[in-house]
Coordinates of N, CA, C and O in Angstrom, one line a residue:
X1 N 6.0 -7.0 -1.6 CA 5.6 -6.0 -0.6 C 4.6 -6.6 0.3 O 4.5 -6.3 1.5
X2 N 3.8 -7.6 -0.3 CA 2.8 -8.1 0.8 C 3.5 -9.3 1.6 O 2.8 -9.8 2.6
X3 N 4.6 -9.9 1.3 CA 4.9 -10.6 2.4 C 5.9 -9.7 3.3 O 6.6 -10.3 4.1
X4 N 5.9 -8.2 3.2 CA 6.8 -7.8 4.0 C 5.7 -7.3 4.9 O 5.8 -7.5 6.1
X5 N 4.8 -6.5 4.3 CA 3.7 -6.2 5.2 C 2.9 -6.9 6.4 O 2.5 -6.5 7.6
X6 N 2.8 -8.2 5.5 CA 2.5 -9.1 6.6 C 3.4 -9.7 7.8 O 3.0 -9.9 8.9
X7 N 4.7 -9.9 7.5 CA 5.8 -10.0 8.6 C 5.6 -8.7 9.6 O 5.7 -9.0 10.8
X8 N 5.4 -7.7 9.3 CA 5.7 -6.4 10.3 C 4.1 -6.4 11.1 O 3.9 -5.6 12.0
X9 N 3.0 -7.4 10.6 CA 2.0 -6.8 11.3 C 0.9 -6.5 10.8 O -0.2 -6.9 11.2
X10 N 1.3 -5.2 9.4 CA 0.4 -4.0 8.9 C -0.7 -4.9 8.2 O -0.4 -5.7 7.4
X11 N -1.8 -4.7 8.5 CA -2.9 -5.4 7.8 C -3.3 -4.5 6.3 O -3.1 -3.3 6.3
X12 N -4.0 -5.3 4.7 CA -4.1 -4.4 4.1 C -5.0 -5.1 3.1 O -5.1 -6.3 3.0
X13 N -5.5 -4.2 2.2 CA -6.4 -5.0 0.8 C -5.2 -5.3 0.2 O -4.2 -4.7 0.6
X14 N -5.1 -6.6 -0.9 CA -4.2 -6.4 -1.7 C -5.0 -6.9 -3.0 O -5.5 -8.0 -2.9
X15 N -5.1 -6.3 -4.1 CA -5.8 -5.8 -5.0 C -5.1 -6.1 -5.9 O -4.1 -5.3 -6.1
X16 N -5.2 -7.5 -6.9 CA -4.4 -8.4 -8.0 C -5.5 -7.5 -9.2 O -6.7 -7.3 -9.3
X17 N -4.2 -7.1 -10.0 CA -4.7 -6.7 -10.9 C -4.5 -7.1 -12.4 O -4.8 -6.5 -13.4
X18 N -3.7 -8.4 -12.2 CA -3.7 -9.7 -13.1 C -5.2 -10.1 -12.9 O -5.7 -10.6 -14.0
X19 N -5.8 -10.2 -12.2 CA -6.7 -11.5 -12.0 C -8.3 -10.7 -11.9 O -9.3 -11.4 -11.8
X20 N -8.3 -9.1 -12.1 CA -9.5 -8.6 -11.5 C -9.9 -7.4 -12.6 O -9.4 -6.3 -12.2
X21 N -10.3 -7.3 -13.2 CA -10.5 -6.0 -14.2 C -11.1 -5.1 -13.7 O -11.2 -4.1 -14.4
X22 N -11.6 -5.3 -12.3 CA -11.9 -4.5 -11.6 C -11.6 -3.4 -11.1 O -12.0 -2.2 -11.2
X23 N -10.1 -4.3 -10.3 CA -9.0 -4.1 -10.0 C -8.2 -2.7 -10.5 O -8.0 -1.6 -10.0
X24 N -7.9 -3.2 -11.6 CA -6.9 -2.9 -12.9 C -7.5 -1.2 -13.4 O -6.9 -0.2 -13.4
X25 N -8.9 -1.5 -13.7 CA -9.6 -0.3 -13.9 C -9.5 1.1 -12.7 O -9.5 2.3 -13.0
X26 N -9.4 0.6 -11.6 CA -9.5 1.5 -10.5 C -8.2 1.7 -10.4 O -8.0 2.9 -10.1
X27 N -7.3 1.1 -10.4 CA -5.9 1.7 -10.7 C -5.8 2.4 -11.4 O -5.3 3.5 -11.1
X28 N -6.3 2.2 -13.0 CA -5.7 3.3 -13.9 C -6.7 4.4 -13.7 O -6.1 5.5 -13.8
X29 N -8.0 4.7 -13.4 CA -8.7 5.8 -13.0 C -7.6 6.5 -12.3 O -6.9 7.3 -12.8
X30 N -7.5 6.0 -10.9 CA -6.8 6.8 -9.4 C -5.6 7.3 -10.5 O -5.6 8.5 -10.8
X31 N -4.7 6.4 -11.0 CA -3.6 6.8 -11.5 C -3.1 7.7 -12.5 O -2.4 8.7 -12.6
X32 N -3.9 6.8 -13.2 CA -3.4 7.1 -15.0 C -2.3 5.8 -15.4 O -2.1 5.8 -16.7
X33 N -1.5 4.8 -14.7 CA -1.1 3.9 -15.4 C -0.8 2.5 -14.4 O -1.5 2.6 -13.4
X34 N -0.4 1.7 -14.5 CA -0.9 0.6 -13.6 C 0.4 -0.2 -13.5 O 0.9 -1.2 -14.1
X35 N 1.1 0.7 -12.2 CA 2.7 0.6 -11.8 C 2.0 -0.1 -10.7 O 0.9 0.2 -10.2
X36 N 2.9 -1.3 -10.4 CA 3.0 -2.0 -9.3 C 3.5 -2.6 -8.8 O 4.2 -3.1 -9.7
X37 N 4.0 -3.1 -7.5 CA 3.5 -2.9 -6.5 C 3.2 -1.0 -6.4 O 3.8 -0.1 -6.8
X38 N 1.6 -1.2 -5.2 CA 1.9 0.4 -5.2 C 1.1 0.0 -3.5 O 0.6 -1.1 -3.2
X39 N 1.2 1.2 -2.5 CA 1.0 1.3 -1.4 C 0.3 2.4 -1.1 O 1.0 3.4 -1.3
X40 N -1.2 2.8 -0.6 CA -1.4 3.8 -0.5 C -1.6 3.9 1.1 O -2.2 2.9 1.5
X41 N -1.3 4.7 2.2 CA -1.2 4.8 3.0 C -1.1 6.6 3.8 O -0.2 7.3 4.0
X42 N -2.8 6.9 4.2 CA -2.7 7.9 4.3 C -2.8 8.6 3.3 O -3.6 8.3 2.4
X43 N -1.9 10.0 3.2 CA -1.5 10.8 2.1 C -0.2 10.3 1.6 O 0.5 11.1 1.1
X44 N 0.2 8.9 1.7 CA 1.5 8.6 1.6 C 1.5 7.5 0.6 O 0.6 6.6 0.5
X45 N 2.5 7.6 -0.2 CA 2.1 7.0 -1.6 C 3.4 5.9 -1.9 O 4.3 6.7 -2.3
X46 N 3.9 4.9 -2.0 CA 4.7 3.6 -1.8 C 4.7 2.9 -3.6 O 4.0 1.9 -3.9
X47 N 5.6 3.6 -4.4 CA 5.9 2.5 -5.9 C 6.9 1.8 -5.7 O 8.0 2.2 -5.5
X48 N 6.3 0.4 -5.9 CA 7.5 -0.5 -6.2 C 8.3 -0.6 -4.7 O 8.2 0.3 -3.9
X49 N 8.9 -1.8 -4.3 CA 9.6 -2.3 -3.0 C 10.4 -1.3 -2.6 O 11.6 -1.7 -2.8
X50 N 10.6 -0.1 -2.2 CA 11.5 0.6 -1.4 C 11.3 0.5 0.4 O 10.5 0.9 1.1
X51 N 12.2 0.0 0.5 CA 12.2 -0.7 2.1 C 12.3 0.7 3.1 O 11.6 0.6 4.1
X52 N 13.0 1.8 2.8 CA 12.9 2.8 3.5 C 11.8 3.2 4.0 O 11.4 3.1 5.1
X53 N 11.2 3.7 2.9 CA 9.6 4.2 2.9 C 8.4 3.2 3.5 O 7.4 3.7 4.1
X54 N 8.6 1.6 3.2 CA 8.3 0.7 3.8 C 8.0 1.1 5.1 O 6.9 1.4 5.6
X55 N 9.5 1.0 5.7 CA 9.3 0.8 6.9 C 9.0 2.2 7.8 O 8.6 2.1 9.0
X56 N 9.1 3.4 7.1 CA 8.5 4.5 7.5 C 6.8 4.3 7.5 O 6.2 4.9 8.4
X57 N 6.1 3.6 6.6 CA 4.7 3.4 6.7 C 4.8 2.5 7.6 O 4.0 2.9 8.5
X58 N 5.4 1.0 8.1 CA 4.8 0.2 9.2 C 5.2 1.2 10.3 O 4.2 1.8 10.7
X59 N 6.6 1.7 10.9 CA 6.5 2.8 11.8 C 4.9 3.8 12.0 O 4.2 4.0 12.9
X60 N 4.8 4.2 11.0 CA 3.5 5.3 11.1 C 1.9 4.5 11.8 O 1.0 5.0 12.4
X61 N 2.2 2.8 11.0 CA 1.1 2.2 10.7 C 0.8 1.8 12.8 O -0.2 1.9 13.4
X62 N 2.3 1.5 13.3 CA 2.0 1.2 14.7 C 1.9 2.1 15.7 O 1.4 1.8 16.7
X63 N 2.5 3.3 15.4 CA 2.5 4.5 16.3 C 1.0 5.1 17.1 O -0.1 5.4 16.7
X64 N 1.5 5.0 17.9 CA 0.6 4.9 19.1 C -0.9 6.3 18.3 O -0.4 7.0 17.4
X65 N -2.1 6.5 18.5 CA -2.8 7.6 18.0 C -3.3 8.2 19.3 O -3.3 7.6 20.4
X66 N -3.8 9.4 19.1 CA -4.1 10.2 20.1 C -5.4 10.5 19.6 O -5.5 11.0 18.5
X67 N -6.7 10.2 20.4 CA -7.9 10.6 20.5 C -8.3 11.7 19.6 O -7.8 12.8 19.8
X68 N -9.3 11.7 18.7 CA -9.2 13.1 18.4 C -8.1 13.6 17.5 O -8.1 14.8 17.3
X69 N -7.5 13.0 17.1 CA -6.2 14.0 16.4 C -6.3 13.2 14.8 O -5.5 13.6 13.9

């Protein structure tokens, strides 16, 4: 997921939760279990590599914003 992100542009944390108990802990709080890859974007929620939804979040991530809105 993060080298696809990075190809398209989308900048992001990416939060190893092999390496960080930190990490790991704040996943399973937010969650309840510690599925990954996971993508939070918005109100928009991304498990595991689905290229669809993917690329519906880089779409959203470049779309132009309107002041205010």
């Amino acid at each position: 997921m993060s080298e696809f992100l990075s190809a398209q542009g989308v900048e992001f944390q990416d939060r190893n939760i092999r390496a960080s108990q930190a990490h790991r802990a704040e996943l399973l709080a937010r969650t309840g279990d510690l599925v990954v890859p996971r993508l939070e974007y918005g109100r928009r929620v991304v498990v595991g590599f689905d290229p669809d939804a993917l690329a519906e979040v880089v779409a959203d991530y470049h779309a132009p914003r309107t002041p205010g809105a």
